[in-house]
Coordinates of C-alpha atoms and ligand atoms in Angstrom, one line a residue:
M1 CA -13.5 55.0 -14.8
K2 CA -11.2 57.7 -14.2
D3 CA -8.1 56.3 -15.2
F4 CA -9.0 56.7 -18.6
L5 CA -8.7 59.3 -21.0
V6 CA -10.2 60.0 -24.5
V7 CA -9.1 62.1 -27.1
K8 CA -11.3 63.1 -29.9
G9 CA -10.0 64.4 -33.5
N10 CA -9.0 63.7 -36.8
I11 CA -6.6 60.8 -36.1
I12 CA -3.6 59.8 -38.9
Y13 CA -1.0 57.5 -38.1
T14 CA 0.8 54.6 -40.0
K15 CA 0.6 50.9 -38.7
D16 CA 2.3 49.6 -41.9
F17 CA 4.9 51.3 -43.8
G18 CA 3.3 53.9 -46.0
C19 CA -0.5 53.0 -45.3
Y20 CA -2.1 55.1 -43.4
E21 CA -4.8 54.8 -40.5
I22 CA -7.4 56.9 -40.8
Y23 CA -10.0 57.8 -38.3
K24 CA -12.7 61.1 -39.0
S25 CA -13.5 61.9 -36.1
G26 CA -12.1 59.3 -34.0
Y27 CA -11.6 58.0 -30.5
I28 CA -8.0 57.3 -29.2
V29 CA -8.4 55.9 -25.8
V30 CA -5.4 55.8 -23.6
E31 CA -4.9 54.0 -20.3
G32 CA -2.2 55.5 -18.2
K33 CA 1.2 55.6 -20.7
K34 CA -0.5 53.6 -23.6
V35 CA -3.3 53.8 -26.3
I36 CA -5.9 51.2 -25.7
G37 CA -7.6 51.3 -28.7
V38 CA -8.6 53.7 -31.8
Y39 CA -12.2 53.5 -32.3
K40 CA -14.6 55.1 -34.6
E41 CA -17.6 55.2 -32.2
L42 CA -17.4 55.3 -28.7
D43 CA -17.6 52.4 -26.8
E44 CA -20.6 52.4 -23.5
K45 CA -17.7 51.9 -21.1
Y46 CA -15.6 55.2 -22.0
Q47 CA -18.9 57.2 -22.5
N48 CA -18.0 58.6 -18.3
C49 CA -14.4 59.0 -19.1
H50 CA -12.6 62.2 -18.8
L51 CA -12.9 63.2 -23.3
I52 CA -11.1 66.2 -24.5
D53 CA -12.3 67.0 -27.7
Y54 CA -9.8 68.4 -30.2
G55 CA -12.8 69.4 -33.2
D56 CA -11.6 69.2 -36.4
N57 CA -7.7 69.6 -35.7
L58 CA -5.4 66.4 -36.7
I59 CA -4.2 64.2 -34.3
I60 CA -0.9 62.7 -35.1
P61 CA 1.8 60.2 -33.6
G62 CA 4.9 62.6 -32.0
F63 CA 8.2 63.1 -34.2
V64 CA 11.2 60.5 -33.6
D65 CA 14.6 62.2 -34.1
L66 CA 16.8 59.8 -34.2
H67 CA 20.2 61.1 -34.6
V68 CA 20.9 65.1 -32.8
H69 CA 23.9 66.5 -31.2
A70 CA 22.5 68.8 -28.7
P71 CA 26.4 70.4 -28.2
Q72 CA 26.0 72.0 -31.6
Y73 CA 22.7 73.8 -31.3
P74 CA 24.6 77.3 -30.9
N75 CA 26.5 76.4 -34.5
I76 CA 23.1 75.9 -36.3
G77 CA 23.5 77.5 -39.4
L78 CA 26.6 77.6 -39.2
G79 CA 30.1 76.7 -41.8
L80 CA 27.6 74.1 -43.5
D81 CA 29.5 75.7 -46.8
K82 CA 32.3 73.0 -45.6
E83 CA 32.5 69.1 -46.1
L84 CA 32.1 66.7 -42.9
M85 CA 35.8 67.0 -41.4
P86 CA 36.6 70.3 -42.1
W87 CA 33.6 71.4 -40.6
L88 CA 34.3 69.1 -37.7
E89 CA 38.1 70.9 -37.0
A90 CA 36.5 74.7 -37.9
Y91 CA 33.2 74.6 -35.9
T92 CA 32.0 71.5 -34.0
F93 CA 34.9 70.5 -32.1
P94 CA 35.8 74.3 -30.8
E95 CA 31.9 74.5 -29.4
E96 CA 31.5 71.1 -27.9
S97 CA 35.3 71.7 -26.0
K98 CA 32.9 74.5 -24.3
F99 CA 30.3 72.1 -22.4
H100 CA 33.0 71.6 -19.9
D101 CA 31.4 74.3 -18.3
I102 CA 28.0 73.3 -16.8
D103 CA 26.6 76.8 -16.5
Y104 CA 27.0 77.3 -20.4
A105 CA 25.9 73.5 -20.9
S106 CA 22.5 74.0 -19.0
K107 CA 22.0 77.3 -20.9
V108 CA 22.3 75.7 -24.5
Y109 CA 20.5 72.5 -23.6
S110 CA 17.4 73.7 -21.9
R111 CA 16.9 75.7 -25.2
F112 CA 17.8 72.7 -27.1
I113 CA 15.4 70.8 -25.5
H114 CA 12.9 73.6 -25.3
D115 CA 13.2 73.9 -28.8
L116 CA 12.5 70.3 -29.7
W117 CA 9.2 70.2 -28.2
L118 CA 8.0 73.4 -30.1
Q119 CA 9.0 71.6 -33.2
G120 CA 7.0 68.6 -31.9
T121 CA 9.9 66.0 -31.0
T122 CA 9.0 63.8 -28.8
R123 CA 11.3 61.1 -28.8
V124 CA 15.4 61.8 -29.4
C125 CA 18.5 59.8 -29.7
V126 CA 21.0 62.2 -28.7
F127 CA 25.1 62.9 -28.5
G128 CA 26.3 65.2 -25.9
T129 CA 29.8 65.9 -25.6
I130 CA 32.8 64.0 -23.9
H131 CA 32.4 65.9 -20.8
K132 CA 30.4 63.7 -17.9
N133 CA 28.9 66.1 -16.0
S134 CA 27.5 68.4 -18.5
T135 CA 25.6 64.9 -20.1
A136 CA 24.2 64.3 -16.5
K137 CA 23.0 67.7 -17.1
L138 CA 21.3 67.1 -20.4
M139 CA 19.5 63.9 -18.9
D140 CA 18.3 65.9 -16.0
L141 CA 16.8 68.9 -18.5
F142 CA 15.2 66.4 -20.6
N143 CA 13.7 64.2 -17.6
E144 CA 12.6 67.6 -16.5
A145 CA 10.9 68.3 -19.6
G146 CA 8.9 65.4 -20.0
L147 CA 10.6 64.2 -23.4
G148 CA 11.8 60.8 -24.1
A149 CA 15.5 60.7 -24.8
Y150 CA 18.5 58.4 -25.4
V151 CA 22.1 60.7 -23.9
G152 CA 24.9 59.4 -25.4
K153 CA 28.3 61.0 -23.3
V154 CA 30.5 61.3 -26.6
N155 CA 34.1 59.0 -26.6
M156 CA 36.7 60.5 -28.1
D157 CA 40.5 59.2 -27.7
R158 CA 42.5 59.8 -30.5
N159 CA 42.4 62.0 -33.6
S160 CA 40.9 64.7 -31.8
P161 CA 42.3 68.5 -30.6
D162 CA 44.4 68.7 -27.3
Y163 CA 40.9 70.5 -25.9
L164 CA 38.3 67.7 -27.1
I165 CA 39.7 64.8 -25.9
E166 CA 40.3 62.3 -23.2
T167 CA 42.6 59.2 -22.1
T168 CA 41.2 55.9 -22.8
E169 CA 40.7 55.2 -18.9
K170 CA 39.1 58.1 -18.2
S171 CA 36.8 58.2 -20.9
L172 CA 35.4 54.5 -20.1
Q173 CA 35.0 54.8 -16.3
D174 CA 33.1 58.2 -16.9
T175 CA 30.8 56.3 -19.7
E176 CA 30.3 53.9 -17.0
S177 CA 29.8 55.9 -13.9
L178 CA 26.9 57.6 -15.6
I179 CA 25.6 54.3 -17.1
V180 CA 25.4 53.3 -12.8
E181 CA 24.0 56.4 -12.4
Y182 CA 21.1 56.7 -14.8
H183 CA 20.0 53.8 -16.4
D184 CA 17.5 52.7 -13.8
K185 CA 16.9 56.7 -12.7
Y186 CA 14.2 58.2 -14.9
D187 CA 11.6 56.4 -16.9
L188 CA 12.0 57.6 -20.5
V189 CA 15.8 59.1 -20.4
K190 CA 18.1 56.5 -20.3
P191 CA 22.1 56.4 -21.4
I192 CA 23.2 55.3 -24.4
I193 CA 26.9 54.4 -25.4
T194 CA 28.7 56.6 -27.7
P195 CA 31.5 56.4 -29.5
R196 CA 32.0 59.6 -32.4
F197 CA 32.8 57.5 -34.7
I198 CA 36.0 55.2 -36.0
P199 CA 38.8 58.0 -36.6
S200 CA 38.3 59.1 -33.0
C201 CA 38.0 56.3 -31.2
T202 CA 40.9 53.3 -31.2
I203 CA 40.2 50.1 -31.0
E204 CA 41.0 49.2 -27.2
L205 CA 38.8 52.6 -26.6
L206 CA 36.0 50.7 -28.7
K207 CA 36.1 46.8 -27.4
G208 CA 35.7 48.8 -23.2
L209 CA 32.8 50.3 -24.9
G210 CA 31.5 46.8 -26.7
S211 CA 31.8 45.2 -22.8
L212 CA 30.4 48.0 -21.1
A213 CA 27.2 48.1 -23.6
D214 CA 27.4 43.9 -22.9
K215 CA 27.4 44.3 -19.5
Y216 CA 24.6 46.6 -19.0
R217 CA 23.1 45.7 -21.9
I218 CA 22.9 49.3 -23.3
P219 CA 21.7 50.2 -26.7
I220 CA 24.6 52.1 -28.9
Q221 CA 24.6 54.7 -31.2
S222 CA 27.5 56.3 -33.6
H223 CA 28.0 57.6 -37.2
L224 CA 28.7 55.0 -40.1
C225 CA 30.0 55.6 -43.6
E226 CA 29.1 59.2 -43.7
N227 CA 31.2 61.0 -46.5
F228 CA 34.1 59.8 -48.8
G229 CA 36.8 62.3 -46.7
E230 CA 35.9 60.0 -43.6
I231 CA 36.1 56.8 -45.2
S232 CA 38.8 57.0 -46.9
F233 CA 41.2 58.3 -43.3
V234 CA 39.0 54.7 -41.6
K235 CA 40.8 53.1 -44.7
E236 CA 44.2 54.7 -43.6
L237 CA 44.0 53.8 -40.1
H238 CA 43.0 50.1 -40.8
P239 CA 44.1 49.1 -43.8
H240 CA 43.3 45.6 -43.3
A241 CA 39.7 45.8 -42.0
N242 CA 37.3 44.4 -44.2
N243 CA 35.0 47.3 -44.3
Y244 CA 34.1 50.2 -41.1
A245 CA 30.8 48.5 -40.0
G246 CA 33.2 45.8 -39.4
L247 CA 35.0 48.0 -36.8
Y248 CA 32.3 48.0 -34.5
N249 CA 30.7 44.5 -35.2
E250 CA 34.4 43.5 -34.3
T251 CA 34.6 45.3 -31.0
S252 CA 30.5 44.5 -30.2
L253 CA 29.4 48.0 -31.2
F254 CA 26.9 46.6 -34.0
G255 CA 23.6 44.6 -33.0
N256 CA 24.6 42.7 -30.1
Q257 CA 22.5 45.4 -28.4
P258 CA 19.2 47.5 -29.9
T259 CA 22.5 49.8 -32.5
V260 CA 21.6 52.9 -34.3
M261 CA 24.2 54.5 -36.9
A262 CA 23.7 57.7 -38.3
H263 CA 23.9 58.4 -42.1
C264 CA 25.2 55.0 -43.3
V265 CA 25.3 56.8 -47.5
L266 CA 28.2 54.7 -48.6
V267 CA 27.7 51.9 -47.1
D268 CA 29.0 48.7 -49.3
E269 CA 27.2 45.3 -49.7
E270 CA 29.1 43.4 -46.8
E271 CA 27.8 46.1 -44.5
I272 CA 24.0 46.2 -45.5
E273 CA 24.0 42.1 -45.3
L274 CA 26.1 42.8 -41.5
M275 CA 22.9 45.8 -40.8
K276 CA 20.6 43.3 -41.9
E277 CA 22.0 40.3 -40.0
K278 CA 22.1 42.1 -36.2
Q279 CA 19.1 44.4 -37.3
V280 CA 21.1 47.7 -37.1
F281 CA 18.6 50.8 -37.4
V282 CA 19.6 53.6 -39.7
A283 CA 19.4 57.4 -38.7
H284 CA 18.9 58.8 -42.5
S285 CA 19.6 62.9 -41.7
P286 CA 19.3 63.6 -45.6
N287 CA 19.5 67.7 -44.4
S288 CA 23.0 66.8 -43.3
N289 CA 24.0 64.9 -46.0
C290 CA 23.4 67.2 -48.6
N291 CA 25.1 70.2 -46.3
L292 CA 28.4 68.2 -45.8
S293 CA 28.6 66.9 -49.1
S294 CA 28.3 63.5 -48.0
G295 CA 25.3 62.4 -51.0
I296 CA 22.2 61.1 -50.9
A297 CA 22.0 57.4 -48.6
P298 CA 20.2 54.5 -50.6
I299 CA 16.8 54.5 -48.6
R300 CA 14.5 52.6 -51.0
R301 CA 17.6 49.9 -51.2
L302 CA 17.8 49.5 -47.5
I303 CA 14.3 49.7 -46.3
T304 CA 13.6 46.5 -49.4
R305 CA 16.7 44.8 -47.9
G306 CA 15.1 45.2 -44.7
I307 CA 16.8 47.7 -42.4
Q308 CA 15.1 49.5 -40.2
V309 CA 15.2 53.3 -41.1
G310 CA 14.3 56.3 -39.2
L311 CA 15.1 60.1 -39.8
G312 CA 17.7 62.1 -37.6
S313 CA 18.2 65.8 -37.9
D314 CA 21.7 65.6 -37.4
V315 CA 21.7 69.4 -36.2
S316 CA 24.1 71.2 -36.6
G317 CA 25.3 69.4 -39.9
G318 CA 21.6 69.7 -40.4
H319 CA 20.1 72.9 -40.2
S320 CA 17.0 72.4 -38.5
L321 CA 15.6 70.7 -35.9
S322 CA 11.9 70.7 -37.5
M323 CA 11.4 66.9 -38.3
L324 CA 8.8 68.5 -40.8
K325 CA 11.8 69.9 -43.1
V326 CA 13.8 66.3 -42.6
M327 CA 10.7 65.1 -44.0
I328 CA 10.4 67.4 -46.9
N329 CA 14.3 66.6 -47.5
C330 CA 14.1 63.1 -47.3
H331 CA 11.4 63.4 -49.6
Q332 CA 13.0 65.6 -52.0
V333 CA 16.4 63.5 -52.3
S334 CA 14.3 60.2 -52.8
N335 CA 13.2 61.7 -55.9
L336 CA 16.4 62.9 -56.9
K337 CA 18.3 59.5 -56.4
W338 CA 15.6 58.0 -58.3
V339 CA 16.3 60.2 -61.0
Y340 CA 20.1 59.8 -60.6
S341 CA 20.1 56.0 -60.3
D342 CA 18.9 55.3 -63.7
R343 CA 15.7 55.1 -61.7
I344 CA 16.0 51.9 -60.0
D345 CA 15.4 53.4 -56.4
K346 CA 11.7 54.6 -56.7
P347 CA 10.7 57.3 -54.6
L348 CA 9.5 57.6 -51.6
T349 CA 5.3 58.7 -51.1
T350 CA 4.3 61.1 -48.2
P351 CA 2.7 58.1 -45.8
E352 CA 6.5 56.0 -46.2
V353 CA 8.3 59.3 -45.3
F354 CA 5.6 60.1 -42.3
Y355 CA 6.0 56.3 -41.0
L356 CA 10.0 56.9 -41.1
A357 CA 9.7 60.1 -39.1
T358 CA 7.1 58.3 -36.5
K359 CA 6.8 54.6 -35.9
A360 CA 10.1 53.5 -37.7
G361 CA 11.9 55.6 -35.7
G362 CA 9.5 55.2 -33.1
K363 CA 10.8 50.8 -32.6
F364 CA 14.2 52.0 -31.5
F365 CA 12.4 53.1 -28.0
G366 CA 9.8 50.1 -27.7
E367 CA 6.1 50.5 -28.7
V368 CA 6.5 54.0 -30.0
G369 CA 5.3 56.2 -32.9
S370 CA 1.6 54.4 -33.4
F371 CA -1.5 54.4 -31.9
E372 CA -1.8 51.2 -32.1
A373 CA -3.1 49.6 -28.9
G374 CA -0.4 49.2 -26.7
Y375 CA 1.6 51.7 -28.1
D376 CA 3.2 54.7 -25.7
F377 CA 0.6 57.9 -26.4
D378 CA 3.1 60.4 -27.8
A379 CA 0.7 62.6 -30.3
L380 CA 0.6 65.7 -32.0
V381 CA -2.4 68.2 -32.3
I382 CA -2.2 69.8 -35.4
D383 CA -4.6 73.3 -35.9
D384 CA -4.0 73.5 -39.9
S385 CA -7.1 76.1 -40.7
L386 CA -4.7 78.9 -41.1
L387 CA -2.7 77.1 -43.4
P388 CA -4.1 78.3 -47.5
Q389 CA -7.1 75.8 -48.1
F390 CA -9.5 76.8 -51.5
K391 CA -11.0 73.5 -51.6
V392 CA -11.7 70.5 -49.2
L393 CA -9.2 68.5 -48.7
S394 CA -8.6 64.7 -47.3
L395 CA -7.6 64.5 -44.4
E396 CA -4.4 62.9 -46.2
E397 CA -4.2 66.0 -48.4
R398 CA -4.0 68.1 -44.7
L399 CA -1.6 66.5 -43.7
Q400 CA 0.3 66.3 -46.5
K401 CA -0.3 70.2 -46.7
F402 CA 1.5 70.5 -42.9
I403 CA 4.0 68.7 -43.9
Y404 CA 5.5 70.7 -46.5
T405 CA 4.0 74.3 -45.6
G406 CA 3.0 74.0 -41.9
D407 CA 5.6 74.8 -38.7
D408 CA 5.6 74.4 -34.8
R409 CA 2.8 77.4 -35.1
N410 CA 0.3 75.0 -36.1
I411 CA 1.2 72.5 -33.0
K412 CA -1.2 73.1 -30.4
V413 CA -0.4 70.5 -27.9
R414 CA 2.1 67.8 -27.3
Y415 CA 1.2 64.4 -25.5
V416 CA 4.5 62.1 -24.3
A417 CA 3.4 58.9 -22.5
G418 CA 0.2 59.8 -22.2
K419 CA 1.1 63.2 -20.2
E420 CA 0.5 67.0 -21.7
I421 CA 4.1 68.3 -21.9
K422 CA 3.9 71.7 -21.6
E423 CA 6.6 74.2 -22.7
P424 CA 9.9 73.9 -21.4
K425 CA 11.6 76.2 -19.1
I426 CA 14.7 77.7 -21.1
L427 CA 17.3 78.5 -17.8
Ligands
GUN1 N1 30.9 62.3 -37.4 C1 31.4 62.5 -36.7 N2 30.9 63.4 -35.5 C2 30.1 63.9 -36.5 C3 29.3 65.0 -36.3 O1 29.3 65.6 -35.0 N3 28.3 65.3 -37.2 C4 28.2 64.7 -38.1 N4 26.8 64.8 -38.9 N5 29.2 63.4 -38.2 C5 29.8 63.4 -37.6
FE2 FE1 25.3 63.1 -36.3

């Protein structure tokens, strides 16, 4: 019986979009990495198992960040009065070029991972830089910390500054050698194919990456239809292409393997159809979309059309690693979208936004982001007792108050795949 772990507390998660499952003083039974079940009463057979009682605290699934750039962490909060393309030139590319230096990379990446842990993010899809060794280091550090991550070496072989560009051949070689070394090395940390975006990748490179994705069955992440300036550059580069998404699709980088595309603010009807057909995930990153003047992604419409949408912090286009802040902004922009789109796209509700930050993003990692039987036990224990409360609140209200007014200080314990994760080292 000692193989089971039982955690007790006020359990809240979402099984279906927009519907909380709530167990006041309930029990989650965990065996190894996985949830066995959630119960109102504890069955006899678990009575002698190791039980941790979290009292009146809330127990919720860990947060999933579907889109973030680790090497941009030093730039967090900088340059956000610029639009995407000038911001990349002035801030992002110079900072990313520093990651040829593995010592600098270790310093930044260890702090980045520490801060993800602090904010209660348990799974991430993360961009590194073009540099092979520091991207390998990023994977090693995630594994040491115990967080779950898809980690991508970024590919860039055109329209990039001399100090941050690779040849097509080297880009493909380095990507393949990281895949070979890492695809089976760690349980929770895996490589992901990561062309930066169409402007910085030749068709030859994209085709090579598509072949690698298919050969090794590796997932794919990139950016799609983020910003007007970017899209007009893609049109200039590929005047005969049907649309932006089609360029990824033609090169086997659009859903032949699991794929997540950041932003999708300005996707057209044909692209939406293709995303649905190829089951491409969207990483909605509202903080970044506001900061870089990209716009408001049509999230309600995408979800209604059957597209999987998770949330991304997109640091440092986004200014915070906190998925709480991303959730709040997701809510706010969905309210504004409703007002400014002839009140067609209904605003999201709090349980809907919570679902996006947990189960919807978690699907990219398998059975992650919920407490249903068979899911990996990724969880946060939330002590909200010091948030201002002057009346009795329901558990839904307590969660809502935590999302809007809480922060990392309320997160007391973090679990990933059944294991409690202690504070990672900063190098
Ligand atoms: N498009 C291409 N590169 C980037 C990046 O680093 N951040 C964002 N937000 N968009 C991009
Ligand atoms: Fe991004």
